[in-house]
Amino acid sequence: MMALSEVLNEKFDELVGNCMRSGAIDLNLYQEYDVKRGLRDSNGKGVLTGLTEISDVNGFRVVNGVKEPADGQLYYQGYDVKSVVGSGLKKRFAFEEATYLLLFGSLPTKEQLKTFVEILSSLQELSGQFVRDVIMKAPSANLMNGLQKSVLTLYSYDSNPDDISVANVLRQSLQLVAKLPLIAVYNYHAYRHFHFFDSLVIKPAKPEYSTAENILHMLRPDGQFTELEARVLDAALVLHAEHGGGNNSTFTNHVVTSSGTDTYSAVAASIASLKGPRHGGANLKVQQMIRDLHEHCGKTPDEEAVRAYLQKILRGEAFDGSGLIYGMGHAVYTLSDPREVVLKDFAGKLAKAKGMEEEFALYNTVEKVAADLLMSRSHVVKPVCANVDFYSGLTYTMLGIPEELFTPLFAISRISGWSAHRLEELVNKGKIIRPAYKYVGHHREYPNNEQE
Ligand code: COA
């Protein structure tokens, strides 16, 4: 992008100042009109805007009629997510099974899962034309933008893109579940090739592989991976697949779907939302934050050094100045995020296999100290725990997955939840989502001296 000239720069600064003044609304007005900022009530609880049978997200329990913080629980179509992930190290196709469950409401039989995997495998291709004309053109440094562009452009390759019947949207959804891993990995290769002159190797997916196995196969130059590596990635995909209707990207999907638009537009909007650092982009931020901690406090900082660093973050004096400790806190969960608990367990196993126990221990310390510090703040009204993003970046790093792919991996997985919610919205013929904004400006007379 061209920079503005010096003179125009000054004028532009003036416009920025005007913009800031014009956009600033008196905070007291929000209270006066009882505005549900961020669609939350005064206790931070989300405003009830819909009903769903897809998943249940709980951070509290009721004891003798009193609501109290509890260990987090997450159910996919009524099944505890921990059981859906499974604890054994041999399980394969857990993500495909979870996707089937989310879309169709029941666990597949062995035969149904086999057929479902075959259907996905048959859709797991991208034409050379699409790879050349869409993915290879203008690759973005942030792959989430590349993902959005690619998904939006799939519209042009679909002979029936605007039909929002359940059958057609299901077809499009399955195509997206199958193709997103390829789109993400190929976008990464294109980015590395055109920005850093790395060799460009585009490998097709293997029909006999699971989604997790294919990601590792297509990403790695030698295409090799261990059973444990594939199992851990498969588990991570299950854990990120769905999280109720209120999370930002899924709610975005409901909003956009409710206008009657096409699948590609709705999914591209969800990807845009997921990119944000307060949502899916947090996994990347955690990784960068820990790197910054290493730079400032050394390779193996003790608990006191970690505490001092995190205090600086909270004062907005360290890392990105946002005052946020990434990977901590959640809108619903209080004592724990069940996804984090499961992923931490897998991350521990992987750390052992990779000889990265020291780094894993550092994450444990950051998690503990950060929770202490956040809970001790006066305005925090509920317990704060680590969320799923806290260990996902470390897990991906141990799998040799580059940072650029952290948030795209979230999208590869969450496409299952977005699709289930889009279909639920369509099946239930929801009303167009249209909340209200109160006007708090003044009406004015347009000046008489019309300019030529
Ligand atoms: N670092 C610093 N402050 C935090 C925090 C964190 N990780 N998590 C929560 N807080 C603060 C909030 O900013 C809020 O302060 P405020 O009242 O001055 O705005 C207060 O604690 C209470 O927050 P709470 O109601 O528990 O959470 P929320 O719903 O407002 O925010 C998140 C939830 C996830 C957006 C928030 O915890 C966050 O930004 N975390 C870091 C980013 C992240 O990891 N995102 C991934 C989510 S899965």
mmCIF file of C-alpha atoms in Angstrom, residues 27-263:
data_model
loop_
_atom_site.group_PDB
_atom_site.id
_atom_site.type_symbol
_atom_site.label_atom_id
_atom_site.label_comp_id
_atom_site.label_asym_id
_atom_site.label_seq_id
_atom_site.Cartn_x
_atom_site.Cartn_y
_atom_site.Cartn_z
ATOM 1 C CA LEU A 27 -20.019 5.069 29.242
ATOM 2 C CA ASN A 28 -22.783 6.027 31.690
ATOM 3 C CA LEU A 29 -25.329 5.850 28.885
ATOM 4 C CA TYR A 30 -24.793 2.109 28.586
ATOM 5 C CA GLN A 31 -25.953 1.706 32.174
ATOM 6 C CA GLU A 32 -28.770 4.223 31.812
ATOM 7 C CA TYR A 33 -30.285 2.324 28.888
ATOM 8 C CA ASP A 34 -29.361 -1.097 30.301
ATOM 9 C CA VAL A 35 -27.433 -1.968 27.145
ATOM 10 C CA LYS A 36 -26.285 -5.587 27.087
ATOM 11 C CA ARG A 37 -22.745 -4.808 25.934
ATOM 12 C CA GLY A 38 -21.190 -7.778 24.183
ATOM 13 C CA LEU A 39 -24.647 -9.347 24.535
ATOM 14 C CA ARG A 40 -23.896 -9.996 28.247
ATOM 15 C CA ASP A 41 -25.844 -9.229 31.383
ATOM 16 C CA SER A 42 -24.261 -7.336 34.298
ATOM 17 C CA ASN A 43 -22.708 -10.604 35.634
ATOM 18 C CA GLY A 44 -21.009 -11.318 32.320
ATOM 19 C CA LYS A 45 -23.487 -14.075 31.399
ATOM 20 C CA GLY A 46 -24.485 -14.235 27.739
ATOM 21 C CA VAL A 47 -27.952 -12.965 26.794
ATOM 22 C CA LEU A 48 -30.147 -15.897 25.748
ATOM 23 C CA THR A 49 -30.560 -15.576 21.978
ATOM 24 C CA GLY A 50 -31.273 -19.109 20.812
ATOM 25 C CA LEU A 51 -31.830 -22.783 21.541
ATOM 26 C CA THR A 52 -29.645 -25.639 20.350
ATOM 27 C CA GLU A 53 -29.377 -29.411 20.667
ATOM 28 C CA ILE A 54 -25.837 -29.532 19.268
ATOM 29 C CA SER A 55 -23.780 -28.911 22.373
ATOM 30 C CA ASP A 56 -23.981 -27.883 26.001
ATOM 31 C CA VAL A 57 -21.327 -25.677 27.643
ATOM 32 C CA ASN A 58 -21.395 -25.369 31.448
ATOM 33 C CA GLY A 59 -19.177 -23.521 33.894
ATOM 34 C CA PHE A 60 -21.478 -23.515 36.935
ATOM 35 C CA ARG A 61 -23.599 -25.968 38.922
ATOM 36 C CA VAL A 62 -26.638 -25.338 41.104
ATOM 37 C CA VAL A 63 -26.428 -26.470 44.735
ATOM 38 C CA ASN A 64 -29.586 -25.988 46.864
ATOM 39 C CA GLY A 65 -30.860 -23.456 44.361
ATOM 40 C CA VAL A 66 -27.604 -21.481 44.449
ATOM 41 C CA LYS A 67 -25.392 -21.218 41.366
ATOM 42 C CA GLU A 68 -21.725 -21.813 42.081
ATOM 43 C CA PRO A 69 -18.562 -22.117 39.961
ATOM 44 C CA ALA A 70 -17.751 -25.681 38.910
ATOM 45 C CA ASP A 71 -15.366 -27.620 36.732
ATOM 46 C CA GLY A 72 -16.330 -26.984 33.114
ATOM 47 C CA GLN A 73 -18.372 -29.501 31.150
ATOM 48 C CA LEU A 74 -18.863 -29.775 27.420
ATOM 49 C CA TYR A 75 -21.297 -32.173 25.765
ATOM 50 C CA TYR A 76 -21.574 -32.878 22.028
ATOM 51 C CA GLN A 77 -25.164 -33.968 21.283
ATOM 52 C CA GLY A 78 -25.401 -35.091 24.922
ATOM 53 C CA TYR A 79 -22.071 -36.967 25.087
ATOM 54 C CA ASP A 80 -19.263 -35.731 27.338
ATOM 55 C CA VAL A 81 -16.515 -34.439 25.031
ATOM 56 C CA LYS A 82 -13.932 -36.374 27.055
ATOM 57 C CA SER A 83 -15.593 -39.636 25.974
ATOM 58 C CA VAL A 84 -15.811 -38.451 22.370
ATOM 59 C CA VAL A 85 -12.069 -37.765 22.360
ATOM 60 C CA GLY A 86 -11.382 -41.068 24.148
ATOM 61 C CA SER A 87 -8.405 -41.728 26.372
ATOM 62 C CA GLY A 88 -6.635 -44.547 24.515
ATOM 63 C CA LEU A 89 -3.693 -43.759 22.296
ATOM 64 C CA LYS A 90 -4.823 -46.061 19.465
ATOM 65 C CA LYS A 91 -8.111 -44.380 18.495
ATOM 66 C CA ARG A 92 -8.271 -43.105 14.880
ATOM 67 C CA PHE A 93 -10.915 -41.026 13.077
ATOM 68 C CA ALA A 94 -12.122 -39.411 16.334
ATOM 69 C CA PHE A 95 -12.599 -36.088 14.508
ATOM 70 C CA GLU A 96 -14.628 -37.726 11.741
ATOM 71 C CA GLU A 97 -16.759 -39.484 14.368
ATOM 72 C CA ALA A 98 -17.303 -36.171 16.212
ATOM 73 C CA THR A 99 -18.262 -34.452 12.947
ATOM 74 C CA TYR A 100 -20.809 -37.176 12.187
ATOM 75 C CA LEU A 101 -22.195 -36.817 15.715
ATOM 76 C CA LEU A 102 -22.472 -33.026 15.483
ATOM 77 C CA LEU A 103 -24.121 -33.057 12.053
ATOM 78 C CA PHE A 104 -26.482 -36.009 12.422
ATOM 79 C CA GLY A 105 -27.183 -36.116 16.173
ATOM 80 C CA SER A 106 -26.098 -39.689 16.951
ATOM 81 C CA LEU A 107 -22.883 -41.668 17.162
ATOM 82 C CA PRO A 108 -22.162 -43.559 13.942
ATOM 83 C CA THR A 109 -22.020 -47.347 13.901
ATOM 84 C CA LYS A 110 -18.720 -48.795 12.620
ATOM 85 C CA GLU A 111 -20.284 -49.195 9.179
ATOM 86 C CA GLN A 112 -21.728 -45.660 9.164
ATOM 87 C CA LEU A 113 -18.364 -44.194 10.181
ATOM 88 C CA LYS A 114 -16.613 -46.156 7.432
ATOM 89 C CA THR A 115 -19.063 -44.841 4.822
ATOM 90 C CA PHE A 116 -18.788 -41.304 6.210
ATOM 91 C CA VAL A 117 -14.975 -41.392 6.005
ATOM 92 C CA GLU A 118 -15.287 -42.667 2.421
ATOM 93 C CA ILE A 119 -17.630 -39.782 1.545
ATOM 94 C CA LEU A 120 -15.220 -37.244 3.049
ATOM 95 C CA SER A 121 -12.236 -38.844 1.294
ATOM 96 C CA SER A 122 -14.060 -38.680 -2.048
ATOM 97 C CA LEU A 123 -14.521 -34.925 -1.543
ATOM 98 C CA GLN A 124 -10.944 -34.414 -0.392
ATOM 99 C CA GLU A 125 -9.547 -32.914 -3.568
ATOM 100 C CA LEU A 126 -8.951 -29.499 -5.038
ATOM 101 C CA SER A 127 -8.673 -29.055 -8.768
ATOM 102 C CA GLY A 128 -5.269 -27.986 -10.045
ATOM 103 C CA GLN A 129 -7.060 -24.972 -11.489
ATOM 104 C CA PHE A 130 -8.309 -23.916 -8.031
ATOM 105 C CA VAL A 131 -4.868 -24.381 -6.471
ATOM 106 C CA ARG A 132 -3.209 -22.384 -9.256
ATOM 107 C CA ASP A 133 -5.794 -19.615 -9.705
ATOM 108 C CA VAL A 134 -6.892 -19.084 -6.109
ATOM 109 C CA ILE A 135 -4.404 -20.433 -3.578
ATOM 110 C CA MET A 136 -1.205 -19.525 -5.398
ATOM 111 C CA LYS A 137 -2.340 -15.972 -6.178
ATOM 112 C CA ALA A 138 -1.441 -13.256 -3.643
ATOM 113 C CA PRO A 139 -0.807 -15.570 -0.665
ATOM 114 C CA SER A 140 -1.448 -13.789 2.654
ATOM 115 C CA ALA A 141 0.977 -13.696 5.566
ATOM 116 C CA ASN A 142 -1.996 -14.422 7.789
ATOM 117 C CA LEU A 143 -3.387 -17.689 6.489
ATOM 118 C CA MET A 144 -6.826 -16.966 7.936
ATOM 119 C CA ASN A 145 -7.249 -14.344 5.214
ATOM 120 C CA GLY A 146 -6.069 -16.899 2.664
ATOM 121 C CA LEU A 147 -8.617 -19.331 4.060
ATOM 122 C CA GLN A 148 -11.422 -16.789 3.765
ATOM 123 C CA LYS A 149 -10.477 -15.898 0.214
ATOM 124 C CA SER A 150 -10.328 -19.555 -0.797
ATOM 125 C CA VAL A 151 -13.645 -20.438 0.837
ATOM 126 C CA LEU A 152 -15.373 -17.423 -0.724
ATOM 127 C CA THR A 153 -13.999 -18.328 -4.152
ATOM 128 C CA LEU A 154 -15.288 -21.908 -3.899
ATOM 129 C CA TYR A 155 -18.641 -20.236 -4.598
ATOM 130 C CA SER A 156 -17.533 -19.710 -8.213
ATOM 131 C CA TYR A 157 -16.628 -23.399 -8.547
ATOM 132 C CA ASP A 158 -20.028 -24.596 -7.278
ATOM 133 C CA SER A 159 -22.740 -25.171 -9.887
ATOM 134 C CA ASN A 160 -25.503 -24.644 -7.295
ATOM 135 C CA PRO A 161 -24.049 -22.180 -4.767
ATOM 136 C CA ASP A 162 -27.117 -20.232 -3.600
ATOM 137 C CA ASP A 163 -29.503 -23.093 -2.927
ATOM 138 C CA ILE A 164 -30.018 -23.141 0.859
ATOM 139 C CA SER A 165 -32.043 -26.353 1.014
ATOM 140 C CA VAL A 166 -30.785 -28.695 3.743
ATOM 141 C CA ALA A 167 -29.567 -31.252 1.184
ATOM 142 C CA ASN A 168 -27.530 -28.688 -0.728
ATOM 143 C CA VAL A 169 -26.083 -27.026 2.384
ATOM 144 C CA LEU A 170 -25.146 -30.447 3.776
ATOM 145 C CA ARG A 171 -23.352 -31.240 0.503
ATOM 146 C CA GLN A 172 -21.478 -27.932 0.682
ATOM 147 C CA SER A 173 -20.677 -28.444 4.373
ATOM 148 C CA LEU A 174 -19.189 -31.896 3.804
ATOM 149 C CA GLN A 175 -17.133 -30.480 0.939
ATOM 150 C CA LEU A 176 -15.790 -27.805 3.278
ATOM 151 C CA VAL A 177 -15.011 -30.288 6.073
ATOM 152 C CA ALA A 178 -13.088 -32.367 3.532
ATOM 153 C CA LYS A 179 -11.342 -29.531 1.697
ATOM 154 C CA LEU A 180 -10.362 -27.101 4.467
ATOM 155 C CA PRO A 181 -7.298 -29.134 5.562
ATOM 156 C CA LEU A 182 -5.981 -29.030 1.994
ATOM 157 C CA ILE A 183 -6.823 -25.356 1.575
ATOM 158 C CA ALA A 184 -5.013 -24.462 4.815
ATOM 159 C CA VAL A 185 -1.891 -26.542 4.203
ATOM 160 C CA TYR A 186 -1.611 -25.477 0.538
ATOM 161 C CA ASN A 187 -2.040 -21.816 1.546
ATOM 162 C CA TYR A 188 0.847 -22.317 3.965
ATOM 163 C CA HIS A 189 3.084 -23.853 1.289
ATOM 164 C CA ALA A 190 2.205 -21.046 -1.155
ATOM 165 C CA TYR A 191 2.974 -18.422 1.496
ATOM 166 C CA ARG A 192 6.342 -20.006 2.341
ATOM 167 C CA HIS A 193 7.222 -20.357 -1.322
ATOM 168 C CA PHE A 194 6.314 -16.860 -2.466
ATOM 169 C CA HIS A 195 7.460 -14.994 0.664
ATOM 170 C CA PHE A 196 10.549 -17.062 1.607
ATOM 171 C CA PHE A 197 11.427 -19.001 -1.590
ATOM 172 C CA ASP A 198 10.934 -22.386 0.111
ATOM 173 C CA SER A 199 10.442 -25.325 -2.248
ATOM 174 C CA LEU A 200 6.834 -25.711 -3.232
ATOM 175 C CA VAL A 201 5.578 -29.254 -2.734
ATOM 176 C CA ILE A 202 1.829 -29.830 -2.990
ATOM 177 C CA LYS A 203 0.853 -33.340 -1.914
ATOM 178 C CA PRO A 204 -2.635 -34.754 -2.449
ATOM 179 C CA ALA A 205 -4.464 -36.193 0.556
ATOM 180 C CA LYS A 206 -4.426 -39.971 0.986
ATOM 181 C CA PRO A 207 -7.902 -41.546 1.046
ATOM 182 C CA GLU A 208 -6.942 -44.084 3.725
ATOM 183 C CA TYR A 209 -5.748 -41.375 6.139
ATOM 184 C CA SER A 210 -7.770 -39.548 8.766
ATOM 185 C CA THR A 211 -7.985 -35.729 8.664
ATOM 186 C CA ALA A 212 -5.255 -35.489 11.318
ATOM 187 C CA GLU A 213 -2.982 -37.926 9.472
ATOM 188 C CA ASN A 214 -3.499 -36.107 6.201
ATOM 189 C CA ILE A 215 -2.609 -32.726 7.737
ATOM 190 C CA LEU A 216 0.726 -34.132 8.959
ATOM 191 C CA HIS A 217 1.280 -35.989 5.704
ATOM 192 C CA MET A 218 0.614 -32.959 3.463
ATOM 193 C CA LEU A 219 2.569 -30.578 5.688
ATOM 194 C CA ARG A 220 5.778 -32.521 6.218
ATOM 195 C CA PRO A 221 8.279 -32.827 3.389
ATOM 196 C CA ASP A 222 8.726 -36.564 4.067
ATOM 197 C CA GLY A 223 5.010 -37.091 4.815
ATOM 198 C CA GLN A 224 5.904 -39.237 7.846
ATOM 199 C CA PHE A 225 4.358 -39.125 11.356
ATOM 200 C CA THR A 226 4.047 -41.333 14.430
ATOM 201 C CA GLU A 227 0.845 -42.881 15.773
ATOM 202 C CA LEU A 228 1.088 -40.665 18.876
ATOM 203 C CA GLU A 229 1.471 -37.482 16.799
ATOM 204 C CA ALA A 230 -1.603 -38.277 14.701
ATOM 205 C CA ARG A 231 -3.575 -39.251 17.807
ATOM 206 C CA VAL A 232 -2.769 -35.989 19.593
ATOM 207 C CA LEU A 233 -3.722 -33.886 16.561
ATOM 208 C CA ASP A 234 -6.932 -35.904 16.118
ATOM 209 C CA ALA A 235 -7.801 -35.222 19.786
ATOM 210 C CA ALA A 236 -7.101 -31.493 19.359
ATOM 211 C CA LEU A 237 -9.412 -31.406 16.329
ATOM 212 C CA VAL A 238 -12.237 -33.022 18.320
ATOM 213 C CA LEU A 239 -11.776 -30.564 21.189
ATOM 214 C CA HIS A 240 -12.025 -27.522 18.905
ATOM 215 C CA ALA A 241 -14.921 -28.803 16.787
ATOM 216 C CA GLU A 242 -17.858 -27.231 18.613
ATOM 217 C CA HIS A 243 -18.654 -24.877 21.461
ATOM 218 C CA GLY A 244 -22.311 -23.899 21.542
ATOM 219 C CA GLY A 245 -24.145 -21.246 19.566
ATOM 220 C CA GLY A 246 -22.885 -18.213 21.464
ATOM 221 C CA ASN A 247 -19.149 -18.269 20.720
ATOM 222 C CA ASN A 248 -18.248 -15.401 18.421
ATOM 223 C CA SER A 249 -17.643 -17.298 15.172
ATOM 224 C CA THR A 250 -20.640 -19.622 15.542
ATOM 225 C CA PHE A 251 -22.924 -16.748 16.492
ATOM 226 C CA THR A 252 -21.574 -14.911 13.452
ATOM 227 C CA ASN A 253 -22.594 -17.923 11.392
ATOM 228 C CA HIS A 254 -26.112 -17.802 12.875
ATOM 229 C CA VAL A 255 -26.353 -14.056 12.152
ATOM 230 C CA VAL A 256 -25.188 -14.367 8.565
ATOM 231 C CA THR A 257 -27.138 -17.578 7.898
ATOM 232 C CA SER A 258 -30.327 -15.930 9.195
ATOM 233 C CA SER A 259 -30.195 -13.449 6.306
ATOM 234 C CA GLY A 260 -30.551 -16.339 3.834
ATOM 235 C CA THR A 261 -27.096 -16.013 2.284
ATOM 236 C CA ASP A 262 -24.981 -18.821 0.797
ATOM 237 C CA THR A 263 -22.776 -21.302 2.676
#
